[in-house]
Amino acid sequence: MTTRFNTQSEQETEAVAATVFQNTLTRGAGTILLCGDLGAGKTAFVRGLVTAAGGDPQDVSSPTFVLMQEYAGDLMVYHVDLYRLRPEEVLDFEPQIHDLIDRGGIVAIEWADRLPTPYDGAIQVNIEDQGDDDRLLTVECVTTSTTSRA
Ligand code: ADP
Ligand code: MG
């Protein structure tokens, strides 16, 4: 199922993130794959997730030189940014992403289109800059297999 949201401010994008947190992250945990150009609002979305997870949104910055940041709250949020990684470095880093996912919090990955394959069961969020402060957010659940897991 695909859901679309139009936002006109950073705060509205943060509010959409809170909605996604409430509606789609059943049992709290989950992986969010964030795609969109520089300045689209991926980090803003993560800020909304952190607020919804009971953490401090002021802690959230673009982890430009840091690959991963974690924010404590009622639920842990792990914030990964693949922007600076070359394709082979993404491959090397992937096991660490899987370790984070196994911890059972929220894993939000910026530039997730750089992953070789999207993660089954993750929520994919595409943010498109439509000019000025207008953003179109498309939210869908990733399904990579047609067979159900045993
Ligand atoms: P990204 O992480 O995708 O590079 P950021 O979240 O760091 O983007 O920055 C988004 C920028 O766009 C911020 O400066 C923010 O204030 C601005 N902005 C304007 N309108 C919106 C909107 N509707 N949603 C999110 N950010 C917006
Ligand atoms: Mg960012």
PDB file of N, CA and C in Angstrom, residues 84-130:
ATOM      1  N   ARG A  84      28.116   9.487   2.170  1.00  0.00           N
ATOM      2  CA  ARG A  84      29.547   9.600   1.874  1.00  0.00           C
ATOM      3  C   ARG A  84      30.210   8.279   1.496  1.00  0.00           C
ATOM      4  N   LEU A  85      29.436   7.215   1.448  1.00  0.00           N
ATOM      5  CA  LEU A  85      30.047   5.911   1.172  1.00  0.00           C
ATOM      6  C   LEU A  85      30.076   5.586  -0.317  1.00  0.00           C
ATOM      7  N   ARG A  86      31.192   5.045  -0.744  1.00  0.00           N
ATOM      8  CA  ARG A  86      31.262   4.514  -2.102  1.00  0.00           C
ATOM      9  C   ARG A  86      30.531   3.176  -2.103  1.00  0.00           C
ATOM     10  N   PRO A  87      30.090   2.710  -3.278  1.00  0.00           N
ATOM     11  CA  PRO A  87      29.305   1.472  -3.338  1.00  0.00           C
ATOM     12  C   PRO A  87      29.950   0.303  -2.602  1.00  0.00           C
ATOM     13  N   GLU A  88      31.272   0.132  -2.737  1.00  0.00           N
ATOM     14  CA  GLU A  88      31.918  -1.001  -2.062  1.00  0.00           C
ATOM     15  C   GLU A  88      31.940  -0.793  -0.548  1.00  0.00           C
ATOM     16  N   GLU A  89      31.971   0.479  -0.122  1.00  0.00           N
ATOM     17  CA  GLU A  89      31.940   0.755   1.316  1.00  0.00           C
ATOM     18  C   GLU A  89      30.552   0.469   1.888  1.00  0.00           C
ATOM     19  N   VAL A  90      29.520   0.704   1.071  1.00  0.00           N
ATOM     20  CA  VAL A  90      28.159   0.379   1.513  1.00  0.00           C
ATOM     21  C   VAL A  90      28.073  -1.123   1.786  1.00  0.00           C
ATOM     22  N   LEU A  91      28.647  -1.913   0.892  1.00  0.00           N
ATOM     23  CA  LEU A  91      28.630  -3.372   1.072  1.00  0.00           C
ATOM     24  C   LEU A  91      29.339  -3.765   2.364  1.00  0.00           C
ATOM     25  N   ASP A  92      30.494  -3.129   2.635  1.00  0.00           N
ATOM     26  CA  ASP A  92      31.247  -3.439   3.855  1.00  0.00           C
ATOM     27  C   ASP A  92      30.465  -3.055   5.110  1.00  0.00           C
ATOM     28  N   PHE A  93      29.675  -2.004   4.975  1.00  0.00           N
ATOM     29  CA  PHE A  93      28.957  -1.466   6.134  1.00  0.00           C
ATOM     30  C   PHE A  93      27.653  -2.221   6.411  1.00  0.00           C
ATOM     31  N   GLU A  94      27.145  -2.903   5.419  1.00  0.00           N
ATOM     32  CA  GLU A  94      25.830  -3.546   5.552  1.00  0.00           C
ATOM     33  C   GLU A  94      25.689  -4.487   6.754  1.00  0.00           C
ATOM     34  N   PRO A  95      26.716  -5.313   7.066  1.00  0.00           N
ATOM     35  CA  PRO A  95      26.551  -6.176   8.241  1.00  0.00           C
ATOM     36  C   PRO A  95      26.244  -5.389   9.509  1.00  0.00           C
ATOM     37  N   GLN A  96      26.840  -4.203   9.619  1.00  0.00           N
ATOM     38  CA  GLN A  96      26.565  -3.375  10.800  1.00  0.00           C
ATOM     39  C   GLN A  96      25.118  -2.898  10.808  1.00  0.00           C
ATOM     40  N   ILE A  97      24.585  -2.609   9.620  1.00  0.00           N
ATOM     41  CA  ILE A  97      23.178  -2.205   9.544  1.00  0.00           C
ATOM     42  C   ILE A  97      22.288  -3.355  10.013  1.00  0.00           C
ATOM     43  N   HIS A  98      22.624  -4.559   9.587  1.00  0.00           N
ATOM     44  CA  HIS A  98      21.820  -5.720  10.002  1.00  0.00           C
ATOM     45  C   HIS A  98      21.908  -5.928  11.515  1.00  0.00           C
ATOM     46  N   ASP A  99      23.085  -5.681  12.091  1.00  0.00           N
ATOM     47  CA  ASP A  99      23.226  -5.774  13.551  1.00  0.00           C
ATOM     48  C   ASP A  99      22.302  -4.775  14.243  1.00  0.00           C
ATOM     49  N   LEU A 100      22.230  -3.565  13.683  1.00  0.00           N
ATOM     50  CA  LEU A 100      21.354  -2.542  14.274  1.00  0.00           C
ATOM     51  C   LEU A 100      19.905  -2.986  14.198  1.00  0.00           C
ATOM     52  N   ILE A 101      19.520  -3.515  13.043  1.00  0.00           N
ATOM     53  CA  ILE A 101      18.132  -3.955  12.852  1.00  0.00           C
ATOM     54  C   ILE A 101      17.790  -5.039  13.879  1.00  0.00           C
ATOM     55  N   ASP A 102      18.778  -5.913  14.151  1.00  0.00           N
ATOM     56  CA  ASP A 102      18.555  -7.006  15.104  1.00  0.00           C
ATOM     57  C   ASP A 102      18.361  -6.506  16.538  1.00  0.00           C
ATOM     58  N   ARG A 103      18.786  -5.270  16.802  1.00  0.00           N
ATOM     59  CA  ARG A 103      18.643  -4.755  18.168  1.00  0.00           C
ATOM     60  C   ARG A 103      17.208  -4.415  18.525  1.00  0.00           C
ATOM     61  N   GLY A 104      16.355  -4.281  17.519  1.00  0.00           N
ATOM     62  CA  GLY A 104      14.926  -4.134  17.810  1.00  0.00           C
ATOM     63  C   GLY A 104      14.424  -2.722  18.012  1.00  0.00           C
ATOM     64  N   GLY A 105      15.201  -1.730  17.654  1.00  0.00           N
ATOM     65  CA  GLY A 105      14.690  -0.356  17.714  1.00  0.00           C
ATOM     66  C   GLY A 105      14.251   0.090  16.332  1.00  0.00           C
ATOM     67  N   ILE A 106      14.386   1.397  16.096  1.00  0.00           N
ATOM     68  CA  ILE A 106      14.089   1.933  14.775  1.00  0.00           C
ATOM     69  C   ILE A 106      15.414   2.204  14.076  1.00  0.00           C
ATOM     70  N   VAL A 107      15.533   1.766  12.847  1.00  0.00           N
ATOM     71  CA  VAL A 107      16.726   2.052  12.058  1.00  0.00           C
ATOM     72  C   VAL A 107      16.277   2.897  10.875  1.00  0.00           C
ATOM     73  N   ALA A 108      16.750   4.140  10.830  1.00  0.00           N
ATOM     74  CA  ALA A 108      16.388   5.050   9.746  1.00  0.00           C
ATOM     75  C   ALA A 108      17.626   5.284   8.892  1.00  0.00           C
ATOM     76  N   ILE A 109      17.517   4.996   7.610  1.00  0.00           N
ATOM     77  CA  ILE A 109      18.686   5.023   6.727  1.00  0.00           C
ATOM     78  C   ILE A 109      18.498   6.078   5.638  1.00  0.00           C
ATOM     79  N   GLU A 110      19.331   7.134   5.685  1.00  0.00           N
ATOM     80  CA  GLU A 110      19.309   8.130   4.614  1.00  0.00           C
ATOM     81  C   GLU A 110      20.122   7.641   3.424  1.00  0.00           C
ATOM     82  N   TRP A 111      19.710   8.012   2.230  1.00  0.00           N
ATOM     83  CA  TRP A 111      20.334   7.565   0.980  1.00  0.00           C
ATOM     84  C   TRP A 111      20.246   6.048   0.854  1.00  0.00           C
ATOM     85  N   ALA A 112      19.081   5.505   1.244  1.00  0.00           N
ATOM     86  CA  ALA A 112      18.895   4.055   1.226  1.00  0.00           C
ATOM     87  C   ALA A 112      18.871   3.497  -0.188  1.00  0.00           C
ATOM     88  N   ASP A 113      18.698   4.366  -1.187  1.00  0.00           N
ATOM     89  CA  ASP A 113      18.757   3.877  -2.566  1.00  0.00           C
ATOM     90  C   ASP A 113      20.168   3.404  -2.919  1.00  0.00           C
ATOM     91  N   ARG A 114      21.128   3.677  -2.042  1.00  0.00           N
ATOM     92  CA  ARG A 114      22.491   3.176  -2.274  1.00  0.00           C
ATOM     93  C   ARG A 114      22.693   1.753  -1.759  1.00  0.00           C
ATOM     94  N   LEU A 115      21.693   1.218  -1.084  1.00  0.00           N
ATOM     95  CA  LEU A 115      21.774  -0.187  -0.678  1.00  0.00           C
ATOM     96  C   LEU A 115      21.594  -1.052  -1.921  1.00  0.00           C
ATOM     97  N   PRO A 116      22.299  -2.173  -1.991  1.00  0.00           N
ATOM     98  CA  PRO A 116      22.159  -3.032  -3.180  1.00  0.00           C
ATOM     99  C   PRO A 116      20.731  -3.522  -3.382  1.00  0.00           C
ATOM    100  N   THR A 117      20.071  -3.881  -2.290  1.00  0.00           N
ATOM    101  CA  THR A 117      18.667  -4.266  -2.387  1.00  0.00           C
ATOM    102  C   THR A 117      17.941  -3.697  -1.174  1.00  0.00           C
ATOM    103  N   PRO A 118      16.697  -3.251  -1.360  1.00  0.00           N
ATOM    104  CA  PRO A 118      15.945  -2.757  -0.206  1.00  0.00           C
ATOM    105  C   PRO A 118      15.614  -3.914   0.733  1.00  0.00           C
ATOM    106  N   TYR A 119      15.357  -3.604   1.988  1.00  0.00           N
ATOM    107  CA  TYR A 119      15.119  -4.654   2.978  1.00  0.00           C
ATOM    108  C   TYR A 119      13.647  -5.025   3.040  1.00  0.00           C
ATOM    109  N   ASP A 120      13.395  -6.310   2.915  1.00  0.00           N
ATOM    110  CA  ASP A 120      12.031  -6.822   2.971  1.00  0.00           C
ATOM    111  C   ASP A 120      11.376  -6.413   4.297  1.00  0.00           C
ATOM    112  N   GLY A 121      10.181  -5.908   4.216  1.00  0.00           N
ATOM    113  CA  GLY A 121       9.456  -5.520   5.420  1.00  0.00           C
ATOM    114  C   GLY A 121       9.754  -4.118   5.901  1.00  0.00           C
ATOM    115  N   ALA A 122      10.721  -3.456   5.261  1.00  0.00           N
ATOM    116  CA  ALA A 122      11.036  -2.077   5.657  1.00  0.00           C
ATOM    117  C   ALA A 122       9.981  -1.120   5.109  1.00  0.00           C
ATOM    118  N   ILE A 123       9.967   0.078   5.656  1.00  0.00           N
ATOM    119  CA  ILE A 123       9.100   1.133   5.137  1.00  0.00           C
ATOM    120  C   ILE A 123       9.969   2.054   4.289  1.00  0.00           C
ATOM    121  N   GLN A 124       9.582   2.213   3.052  1.00  0.00           N
ATOM    122  CA  GLN A 124      10.347   3.111   2.184  1.00  0.00           C
ATOM    123  C   GLN A 124       9.656   4.463   2.104  1.00  0.00           C
ATOM    124  N   VAL A 125      10.434   5.518   2.328  1.00  0.00           N
ATOM    125  CA  VAL A 125       9.896   6.877   2.266  1.00  0.00           C
ATOM    126  C   VAL A 125      10.687   7.659   1.222  1.00  0.00           C
ATOM    127  N   ASN A 126      10.011   8.053   0.180  1.00  0.00           N
ATOM    128  CA  ASN A 126      10.636   8.900  -0.841  1.00  0.00           C
ATOM    129  C   ASN A 126      10.166  10.333  -0.611  1.00  0.00           C
ATOM    130  N   ILE A 127      11.114  11.245  -0.588  1.00  0.00           N
ATOM    131  CA  ILE A 127      10.747  12.654  -0.412  1.00  0.00           C
ATOM    132  C   ILE A 127      11.180  13.424  -1.660  1.00  0.00           C
ATOM    133  N   GLU A 128      10.209  14.073  -2.262  1.00  0.00           N
ATOM    134  CA  GLU A 128      10.474  14.813  -3.493  1.00  0.00           C
ATOM    135  C   GLU A 128      10.248  16.300  -3.257  1.00  0.00           C
ATOM    136  N   ASP A 129      11.287  17.064  -3.571  1.00  0.00           N
ATOM    137  CA  ASP A 129      11.198  18.524  -3.461  1.00  0.00           C
ATOM    138  C   ASP A 129      10.390  19.038  -4.642  1.00  0.00           C
ATOM    139  N   GLN A 130       9.261  19.664  -4.364  1.00  0.00           N
ATOM    140  CA  GLN A 130       8.401  20.146  -5.457  1.00  0.00           C
ATOM    141  C   GLN A 130       8.471  21.658  -5.594  1.00  0.00           C
TER     142      GLN A 130
END
